[in-house]
CSV table of C-alpha atoms and ligand atoms in Angstrom, one decimal:
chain,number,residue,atom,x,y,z
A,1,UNK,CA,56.4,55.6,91.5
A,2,UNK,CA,55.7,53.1,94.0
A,3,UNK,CA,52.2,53.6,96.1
A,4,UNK,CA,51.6,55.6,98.8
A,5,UNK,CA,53.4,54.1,102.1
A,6,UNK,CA,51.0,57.0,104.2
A,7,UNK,CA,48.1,55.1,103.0
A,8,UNK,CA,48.9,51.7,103.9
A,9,UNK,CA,50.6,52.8,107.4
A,10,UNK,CA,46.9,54.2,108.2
A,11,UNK,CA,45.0,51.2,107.1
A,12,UNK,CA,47.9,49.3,109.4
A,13,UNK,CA,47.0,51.4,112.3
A,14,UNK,CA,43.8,50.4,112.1
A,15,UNK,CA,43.7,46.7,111.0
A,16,UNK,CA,46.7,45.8,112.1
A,17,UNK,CA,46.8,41.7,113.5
A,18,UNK,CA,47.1,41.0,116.7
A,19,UNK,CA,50.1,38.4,117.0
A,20,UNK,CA,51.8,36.8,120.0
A,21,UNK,CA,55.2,37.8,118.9
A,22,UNK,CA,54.0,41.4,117.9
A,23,UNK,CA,54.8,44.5,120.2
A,24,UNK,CA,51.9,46.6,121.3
A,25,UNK,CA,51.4,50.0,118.9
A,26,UNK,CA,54.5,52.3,119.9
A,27,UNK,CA,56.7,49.4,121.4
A,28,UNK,CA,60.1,48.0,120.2
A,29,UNK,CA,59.4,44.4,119.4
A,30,UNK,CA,61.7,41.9,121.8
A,31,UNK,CA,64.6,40.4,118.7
A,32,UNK,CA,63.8,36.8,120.3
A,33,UNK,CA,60.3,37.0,119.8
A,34,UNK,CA,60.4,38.2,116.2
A,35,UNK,CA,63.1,35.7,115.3
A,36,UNK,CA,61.7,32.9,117.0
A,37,UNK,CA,58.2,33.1,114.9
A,38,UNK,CA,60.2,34.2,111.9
A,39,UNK,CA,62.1,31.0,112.0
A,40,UNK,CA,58.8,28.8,113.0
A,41,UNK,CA,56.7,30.7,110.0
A,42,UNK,CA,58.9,29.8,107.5
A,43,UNK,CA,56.6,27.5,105.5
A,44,UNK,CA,53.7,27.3,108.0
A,45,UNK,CA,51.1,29.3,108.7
A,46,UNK,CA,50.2,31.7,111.6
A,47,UNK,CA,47.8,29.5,113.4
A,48,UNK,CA,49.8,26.2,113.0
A,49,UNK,CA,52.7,28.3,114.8
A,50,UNK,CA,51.1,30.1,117.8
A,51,UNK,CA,50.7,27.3,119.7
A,52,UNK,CA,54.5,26.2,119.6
A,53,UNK,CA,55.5,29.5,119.9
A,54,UNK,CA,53.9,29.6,123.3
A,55,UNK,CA,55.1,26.2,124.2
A,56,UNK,CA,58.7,27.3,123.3
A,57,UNK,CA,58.5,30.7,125.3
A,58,UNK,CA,57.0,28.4,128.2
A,59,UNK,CA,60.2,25.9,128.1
A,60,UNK,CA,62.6,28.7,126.9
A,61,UNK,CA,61.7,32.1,128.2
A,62,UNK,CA,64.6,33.5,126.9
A,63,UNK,CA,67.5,33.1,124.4
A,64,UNK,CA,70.0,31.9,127.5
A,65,UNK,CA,67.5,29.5,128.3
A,66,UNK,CA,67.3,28.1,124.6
A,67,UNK,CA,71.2,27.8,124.2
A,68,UNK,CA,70.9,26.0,127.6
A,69,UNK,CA,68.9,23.4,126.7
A,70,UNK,CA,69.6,19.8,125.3
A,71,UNK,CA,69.5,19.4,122.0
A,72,UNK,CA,66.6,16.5,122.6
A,73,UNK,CA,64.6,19.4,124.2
A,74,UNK,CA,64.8,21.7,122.0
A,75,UNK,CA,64.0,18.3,118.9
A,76,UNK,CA,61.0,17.8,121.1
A,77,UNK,CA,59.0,21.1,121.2
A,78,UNK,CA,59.6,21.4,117.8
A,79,UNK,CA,58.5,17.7,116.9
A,80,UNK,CA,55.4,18.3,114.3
A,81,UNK,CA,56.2,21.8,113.1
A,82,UNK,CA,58.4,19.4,110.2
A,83,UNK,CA,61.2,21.0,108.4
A,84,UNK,CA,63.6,19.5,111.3
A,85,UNK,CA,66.6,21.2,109.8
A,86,UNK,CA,65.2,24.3,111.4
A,87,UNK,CA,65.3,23.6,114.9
A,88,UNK,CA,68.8,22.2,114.8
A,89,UNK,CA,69.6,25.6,113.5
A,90,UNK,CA,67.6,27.4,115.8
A,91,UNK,CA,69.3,25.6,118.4
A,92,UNK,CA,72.8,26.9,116.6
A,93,UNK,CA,71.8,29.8,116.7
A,94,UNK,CA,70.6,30.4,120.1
A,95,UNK,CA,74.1,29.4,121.1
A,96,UNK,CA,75.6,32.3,118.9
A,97,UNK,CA,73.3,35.0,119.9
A,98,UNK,CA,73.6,33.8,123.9
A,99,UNK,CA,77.6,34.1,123.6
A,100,UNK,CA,77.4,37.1,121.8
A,101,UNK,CA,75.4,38.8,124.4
A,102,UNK,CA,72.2,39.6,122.3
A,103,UNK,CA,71.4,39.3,118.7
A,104,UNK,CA,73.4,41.6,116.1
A,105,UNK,CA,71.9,44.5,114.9
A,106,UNK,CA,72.7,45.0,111.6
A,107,UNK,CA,71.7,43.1,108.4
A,108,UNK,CA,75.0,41.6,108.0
A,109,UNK,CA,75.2,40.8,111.3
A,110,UNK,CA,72.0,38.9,111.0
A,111,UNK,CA,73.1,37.2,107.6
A,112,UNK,CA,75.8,35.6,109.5
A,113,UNK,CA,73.5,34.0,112.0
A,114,UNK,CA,72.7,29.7,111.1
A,115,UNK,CA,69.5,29.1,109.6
A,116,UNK,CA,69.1,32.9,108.6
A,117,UNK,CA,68.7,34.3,105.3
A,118,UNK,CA,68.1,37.0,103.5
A,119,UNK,CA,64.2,36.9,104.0
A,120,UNK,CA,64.4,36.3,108.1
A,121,UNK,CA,67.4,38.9,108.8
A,122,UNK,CA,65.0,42.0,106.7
A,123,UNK,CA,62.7,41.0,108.8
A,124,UNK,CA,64.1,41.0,112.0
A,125,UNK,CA,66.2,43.6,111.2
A,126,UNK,CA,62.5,46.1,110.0
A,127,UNK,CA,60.7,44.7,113.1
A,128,UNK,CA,63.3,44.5,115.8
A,129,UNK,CA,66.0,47.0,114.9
A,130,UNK,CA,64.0,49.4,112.6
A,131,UNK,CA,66.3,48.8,109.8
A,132,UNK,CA,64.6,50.5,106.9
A,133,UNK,CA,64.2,47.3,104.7
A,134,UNK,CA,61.7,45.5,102.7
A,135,UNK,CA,61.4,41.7,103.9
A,136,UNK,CA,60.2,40.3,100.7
A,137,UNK,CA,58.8,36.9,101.5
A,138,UNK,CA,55.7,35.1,99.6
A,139,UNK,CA,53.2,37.7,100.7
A,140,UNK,CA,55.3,40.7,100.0
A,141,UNK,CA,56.1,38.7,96.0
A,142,UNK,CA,52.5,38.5,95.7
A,143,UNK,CA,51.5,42.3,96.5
A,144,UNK,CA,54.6,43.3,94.6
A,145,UNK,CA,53.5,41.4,91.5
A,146,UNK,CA,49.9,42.7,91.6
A,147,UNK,CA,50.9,46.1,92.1
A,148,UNK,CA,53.3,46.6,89.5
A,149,UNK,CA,51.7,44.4,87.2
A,150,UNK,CA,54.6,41.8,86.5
A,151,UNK,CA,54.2,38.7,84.7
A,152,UNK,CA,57.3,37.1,84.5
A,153,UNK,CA,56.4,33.8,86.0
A,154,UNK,CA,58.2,32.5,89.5
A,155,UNK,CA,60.4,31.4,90.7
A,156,UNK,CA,62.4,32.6,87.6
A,157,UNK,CA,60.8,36.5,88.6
A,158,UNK,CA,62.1,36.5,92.2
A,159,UNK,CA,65.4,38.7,91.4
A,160,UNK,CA,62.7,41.3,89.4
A,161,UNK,CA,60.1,41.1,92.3
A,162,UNK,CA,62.8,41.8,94.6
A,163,UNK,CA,64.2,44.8,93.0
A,164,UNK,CA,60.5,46.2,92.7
A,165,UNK,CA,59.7,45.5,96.2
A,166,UNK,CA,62.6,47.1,97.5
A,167,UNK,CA,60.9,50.3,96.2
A,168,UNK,CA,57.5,50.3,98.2
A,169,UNK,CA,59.8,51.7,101.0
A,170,UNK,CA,61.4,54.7,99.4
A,171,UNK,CA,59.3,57.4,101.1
A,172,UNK,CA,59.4,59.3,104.0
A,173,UNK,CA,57.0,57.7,106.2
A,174,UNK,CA,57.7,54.4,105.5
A,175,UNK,CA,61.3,55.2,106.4
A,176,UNK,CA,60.0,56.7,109.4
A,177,UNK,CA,58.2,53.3,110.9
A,178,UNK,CA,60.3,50.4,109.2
A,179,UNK,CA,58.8,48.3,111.5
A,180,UNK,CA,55.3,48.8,111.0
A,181,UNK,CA,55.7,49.2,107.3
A,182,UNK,CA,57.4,45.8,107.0
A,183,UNK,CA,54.6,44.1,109.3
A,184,UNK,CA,51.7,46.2,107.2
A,185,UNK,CA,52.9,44.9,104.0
A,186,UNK,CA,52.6,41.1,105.6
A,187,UNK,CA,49.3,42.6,106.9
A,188,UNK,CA,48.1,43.5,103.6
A,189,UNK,CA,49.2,40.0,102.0
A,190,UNK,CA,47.8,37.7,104.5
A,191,UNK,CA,44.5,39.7,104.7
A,192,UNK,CA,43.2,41.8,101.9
A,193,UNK,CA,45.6,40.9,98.8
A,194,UNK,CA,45.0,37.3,99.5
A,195,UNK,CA,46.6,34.2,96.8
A,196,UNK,CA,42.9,33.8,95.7
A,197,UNK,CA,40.3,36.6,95.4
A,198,UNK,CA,41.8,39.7,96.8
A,199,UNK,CA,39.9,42.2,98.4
A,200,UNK,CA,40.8,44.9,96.1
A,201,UNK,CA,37.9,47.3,97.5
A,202,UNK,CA,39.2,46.9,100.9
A,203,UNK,CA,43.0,47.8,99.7
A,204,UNK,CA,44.1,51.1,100.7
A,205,UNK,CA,46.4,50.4,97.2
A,206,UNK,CA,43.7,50.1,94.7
A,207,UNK,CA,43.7,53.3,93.3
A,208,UNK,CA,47.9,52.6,92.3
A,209,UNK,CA,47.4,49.0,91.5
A,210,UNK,CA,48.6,48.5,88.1
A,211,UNK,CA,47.0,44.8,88.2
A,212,UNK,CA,43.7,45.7,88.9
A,213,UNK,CA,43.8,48.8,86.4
A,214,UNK,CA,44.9,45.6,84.0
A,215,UNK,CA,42.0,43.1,85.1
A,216,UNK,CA,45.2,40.7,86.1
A,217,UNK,CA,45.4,40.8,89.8
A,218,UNK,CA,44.2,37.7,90.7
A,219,UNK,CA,46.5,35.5,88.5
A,220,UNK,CA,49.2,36.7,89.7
A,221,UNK,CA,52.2,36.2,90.5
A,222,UNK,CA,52.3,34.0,87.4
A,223,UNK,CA,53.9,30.5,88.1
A,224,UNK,CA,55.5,27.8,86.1
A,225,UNK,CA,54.4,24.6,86.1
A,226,UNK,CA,55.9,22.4,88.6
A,227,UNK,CA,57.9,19.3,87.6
A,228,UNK,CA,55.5,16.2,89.0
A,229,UNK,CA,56.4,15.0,92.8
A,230,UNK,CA,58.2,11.9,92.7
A,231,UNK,CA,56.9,9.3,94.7
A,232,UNK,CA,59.3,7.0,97.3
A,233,UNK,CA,58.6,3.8,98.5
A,234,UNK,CA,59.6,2.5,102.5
A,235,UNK,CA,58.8,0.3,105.3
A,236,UNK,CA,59.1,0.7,109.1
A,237,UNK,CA,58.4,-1.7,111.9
A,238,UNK,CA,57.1,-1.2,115.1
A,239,UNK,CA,58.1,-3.9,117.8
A,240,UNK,CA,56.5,-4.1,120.7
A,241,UNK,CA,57.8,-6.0,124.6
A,242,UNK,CA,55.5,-7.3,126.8
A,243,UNK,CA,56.2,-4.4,129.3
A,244,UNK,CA,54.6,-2.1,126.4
A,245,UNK,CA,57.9,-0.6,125.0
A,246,UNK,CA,58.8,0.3,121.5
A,247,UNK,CA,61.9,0.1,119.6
A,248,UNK,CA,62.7,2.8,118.0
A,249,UNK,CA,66.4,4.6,116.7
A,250,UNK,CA,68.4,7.8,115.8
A,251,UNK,CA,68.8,9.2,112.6
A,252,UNK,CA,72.0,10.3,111.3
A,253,UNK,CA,72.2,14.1,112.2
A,254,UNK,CA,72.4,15.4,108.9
A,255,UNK,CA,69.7,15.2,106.1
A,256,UNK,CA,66.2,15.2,106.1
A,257,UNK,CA,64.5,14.8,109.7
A,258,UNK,CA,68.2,14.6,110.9
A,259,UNK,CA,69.1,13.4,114.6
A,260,UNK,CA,65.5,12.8,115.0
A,261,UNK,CA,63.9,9.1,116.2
A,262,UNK,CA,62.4,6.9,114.3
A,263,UNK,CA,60.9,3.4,114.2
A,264,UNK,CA,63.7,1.3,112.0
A,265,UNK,CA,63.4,0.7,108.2
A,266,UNK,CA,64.4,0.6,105.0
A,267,UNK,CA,65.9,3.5,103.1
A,268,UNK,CA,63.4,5.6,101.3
A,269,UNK,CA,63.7,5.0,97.4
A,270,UNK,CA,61.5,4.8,93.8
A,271,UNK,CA,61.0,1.5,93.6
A,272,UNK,CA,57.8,-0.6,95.8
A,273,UNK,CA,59.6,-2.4,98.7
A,274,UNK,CA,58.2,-6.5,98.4
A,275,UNK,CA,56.9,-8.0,101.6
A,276,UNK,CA,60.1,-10.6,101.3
A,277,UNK,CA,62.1,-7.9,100.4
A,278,UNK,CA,61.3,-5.1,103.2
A,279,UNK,CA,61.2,-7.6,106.3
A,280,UNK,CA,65.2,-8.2,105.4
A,281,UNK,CA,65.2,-5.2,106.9
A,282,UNK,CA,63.4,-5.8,110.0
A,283,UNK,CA,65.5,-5.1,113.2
A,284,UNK,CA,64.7,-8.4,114.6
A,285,UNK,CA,63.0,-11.6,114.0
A,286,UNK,CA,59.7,-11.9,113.3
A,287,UNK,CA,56.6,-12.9,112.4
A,288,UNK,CA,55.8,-9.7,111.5
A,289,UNK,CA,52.7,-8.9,110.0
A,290,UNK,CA,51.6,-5.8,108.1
A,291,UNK,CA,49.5,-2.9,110.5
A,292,UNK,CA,48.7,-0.2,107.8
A,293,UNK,CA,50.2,1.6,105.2
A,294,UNK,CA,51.0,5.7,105.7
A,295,UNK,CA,51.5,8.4,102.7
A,296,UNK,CA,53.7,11.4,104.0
A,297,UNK,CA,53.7,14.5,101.9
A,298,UNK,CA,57.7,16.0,101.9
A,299,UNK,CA,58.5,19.4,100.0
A,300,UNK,CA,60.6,17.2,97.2
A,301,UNK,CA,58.7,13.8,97.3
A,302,UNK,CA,55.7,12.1,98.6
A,303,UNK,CA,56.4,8.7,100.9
A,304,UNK,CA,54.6,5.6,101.1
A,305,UNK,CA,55.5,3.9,104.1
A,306,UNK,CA,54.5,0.0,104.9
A,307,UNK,CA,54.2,-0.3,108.4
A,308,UNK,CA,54.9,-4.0,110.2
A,309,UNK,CA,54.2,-4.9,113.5
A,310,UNK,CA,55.1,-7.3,115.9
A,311,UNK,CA,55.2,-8.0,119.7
A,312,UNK,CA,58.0,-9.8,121.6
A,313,UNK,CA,58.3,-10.8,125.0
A,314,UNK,CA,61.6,-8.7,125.6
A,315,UNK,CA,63.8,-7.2,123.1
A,316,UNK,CA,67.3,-8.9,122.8
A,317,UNK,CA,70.9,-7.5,123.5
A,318,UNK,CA,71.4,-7.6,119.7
A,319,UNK,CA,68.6,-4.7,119.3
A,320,UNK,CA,70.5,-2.0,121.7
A,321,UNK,CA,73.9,-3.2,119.4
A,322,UNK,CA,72.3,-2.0,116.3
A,323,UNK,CA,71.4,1.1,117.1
A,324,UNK,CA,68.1,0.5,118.6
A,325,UNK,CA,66.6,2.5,121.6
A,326,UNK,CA,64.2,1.1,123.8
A,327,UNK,CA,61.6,3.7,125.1
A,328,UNK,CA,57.8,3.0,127.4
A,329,UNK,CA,54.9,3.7,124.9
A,330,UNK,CA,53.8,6.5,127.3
A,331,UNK,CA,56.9,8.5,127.1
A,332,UNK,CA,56.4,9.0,123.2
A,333,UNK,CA,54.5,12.2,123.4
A,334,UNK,CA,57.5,14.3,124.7
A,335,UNK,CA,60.1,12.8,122.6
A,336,UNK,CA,61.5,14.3,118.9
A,337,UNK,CA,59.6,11.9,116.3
A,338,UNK,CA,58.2,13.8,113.5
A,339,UNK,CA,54.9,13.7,112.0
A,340,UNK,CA,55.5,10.8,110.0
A,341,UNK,CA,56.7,8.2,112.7
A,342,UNK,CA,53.4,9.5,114.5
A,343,UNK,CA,51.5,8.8,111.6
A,344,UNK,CA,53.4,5.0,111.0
A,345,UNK,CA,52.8,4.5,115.1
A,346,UNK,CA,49.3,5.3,115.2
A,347,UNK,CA,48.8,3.0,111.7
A,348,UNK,CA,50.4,0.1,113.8
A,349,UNK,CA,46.6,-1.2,115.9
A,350,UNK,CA,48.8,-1.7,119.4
A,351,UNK,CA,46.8,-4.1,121.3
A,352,UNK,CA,46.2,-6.2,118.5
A,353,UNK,CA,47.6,-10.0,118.9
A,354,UNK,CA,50.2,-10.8,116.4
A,355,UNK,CA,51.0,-14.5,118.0
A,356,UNK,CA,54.3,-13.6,118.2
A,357,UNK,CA,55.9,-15.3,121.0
B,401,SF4,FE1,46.4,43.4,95.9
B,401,SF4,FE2,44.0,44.3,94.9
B,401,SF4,FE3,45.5,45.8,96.6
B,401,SF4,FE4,46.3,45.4,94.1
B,401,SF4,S1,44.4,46.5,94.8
B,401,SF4,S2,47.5,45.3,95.9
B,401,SF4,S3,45.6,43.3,93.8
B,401,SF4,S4,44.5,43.8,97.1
């Protein structure tokens, strides 16, 4: 029997969050909204997102607007949320939904959309188009897992957690407010039945939680261990002309932080770059000299990144040939460099002689 949806629809009513994105009690919530933080939450959290998801609704009030705008734009805003991949689809997808004439309102529909899965299109579907389904992201595993009492460790549980979650919705009122009952169960997760030390007095589910019957709750879901992070090894260089501009280039539009800009380097790899070695690679001559070394933190590998520096008095015809794109220091803040490239040009001292010519 899963646990009463009644219950947790009245501790929703009166502890519900207040969210930018959400719709006001008794309001249909706007598809654009919901998608839009949907796509911006997906691994980050609520208050690293409600500042971009202003900035975005600032520069792109609505969906037209967002299929409108350059691709650079669009790189830009999202510059610092990581996960670039993301915004290229998001910008895909804008363009689908603006030449459709409105998002698709049925799960399929969603599915078909780029950069949506099954997670994003329950939930837009529950919140926006009061589709009666059970979004089942990290939260929703967690409460799922706790209530039933399941064990099976992740991420080989998901398919079993999924099944089970798909349950807490099988009841007339929850079927009656699909929308509220999918935000109450995020509600519930991000709040009371919290990854460590849930608030299990607070819960309008502890009288039908099998895991605090069992003493268990707070250990799960169970986990298997994780395989070490490999480590990579890389080296960037940060030239500077005498008019204060930096030197930076495109990557390739695919892969990881794909079409954004970047200070050149080497290719990212397992084995420690020599000093000899790395300034091969440096996209013009030196002297360079080393200005800091940054660690960046990716999902599937942590980075170590050398970073040299040098000045020049102007940069040379060859540098445009290869790729290179000269930009003024003061322009950097608007333009699509990820968090990393921050980090590697704030680890290069600018004002710093180098005695290069
Ligand atoms: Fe989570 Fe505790 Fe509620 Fe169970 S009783 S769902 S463990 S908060």
């Amino acid at each position: 029997m899963p646990p009463s949806s009644a219950d947790l629809l009245r501790w929703y009513d009166r502890h519900r969050r207040i969210l930018p994105w959400r719709a006001a009690p008794g309001r249909t919530a706007d598809p654009y909204h919901v998608w839009l933080s949907e796509i911006m939450l997906q691994q980050t959290t609520v208050a690293a997102v409600i500042p971009y998801y202003h900035r975005f609704l600032d520069l792109f009030p609505t969906i037209g607007d967002l299929a409108r705008a350059e691709t650079d734009r669009v790189m830009a805003a999202w510059a610092g949320l990581g996960y670039y991949a993301r915004a290229r689809n998001l910008h895909a997808c804008a363009r689908v939904v603006a030449a459709a004439g409105g998002f698709p309102a049925t799960l399929d529909g969603l599915l078909a959309l780029p950069g949506v899965g099954a997670y994003t299109a329950a939930a837009i579907g529950a919140i926006a188009f009061g589709l009666p389904v059970v979004p089942v992201d990290g939260n929703v595993e967690r409460v799922t897992a706790r209530l039933f009492a399941l064990t099976d460790p992740l991420p080989a549980a998901r398919r079993t957690l999924a099944r089970h979650a798909a349950t807490l919705n099988d009841s007339q009122p929850a079927r009656a407010r699909p929308s509220d009952f999918a935000q109450a169960l995020f509600d519930l997760g991000a709040g009371i039945c919290t990854p460590r030390n849930p608030a299990c007095a607070l819960c309008p589910w502890q009288g039908e939680c099998a895991g605090l019957r069992q003493g268990i709750a707070a250990a799960l879901p169970a986990k298997a261990p994780r395989a070490a992070r490999p480590v990579r090894h890389g080296a960037h260089f940060r030239a500077t002309d005498a008019a204060g501009q930096i030197l930076l280039r495109r990557r390739p539009a695919s892969g990881l932080l794909g079409g954004m800009l970047e200070l050149p380097g080497t290719e990212w790899r397992a084995e420690p770059w020599a000093e000899s070695e790395a300034l091969a690679h440096a996209p013009l001559p030196g002297p360079w000299r080393q200005a800091g070394r940054v660690t960046h933190v990716f999902t599937h590998f942590t980075l170590h990144v050398d970073v040299y520096a040098a000045r020049i008095g102007r940069f040379p015809n060859s540098a445009a040939q290869a790729g290179g794109l000269v930009f003024a220091a003061r322009d950097l803040d608007g333009l699509a460099l990820p968090s990393l490239m921050r980090k590697c040009l704030a680890a290069t001292p600018p004002d710093r002689p180098t005695g290069v010519p």
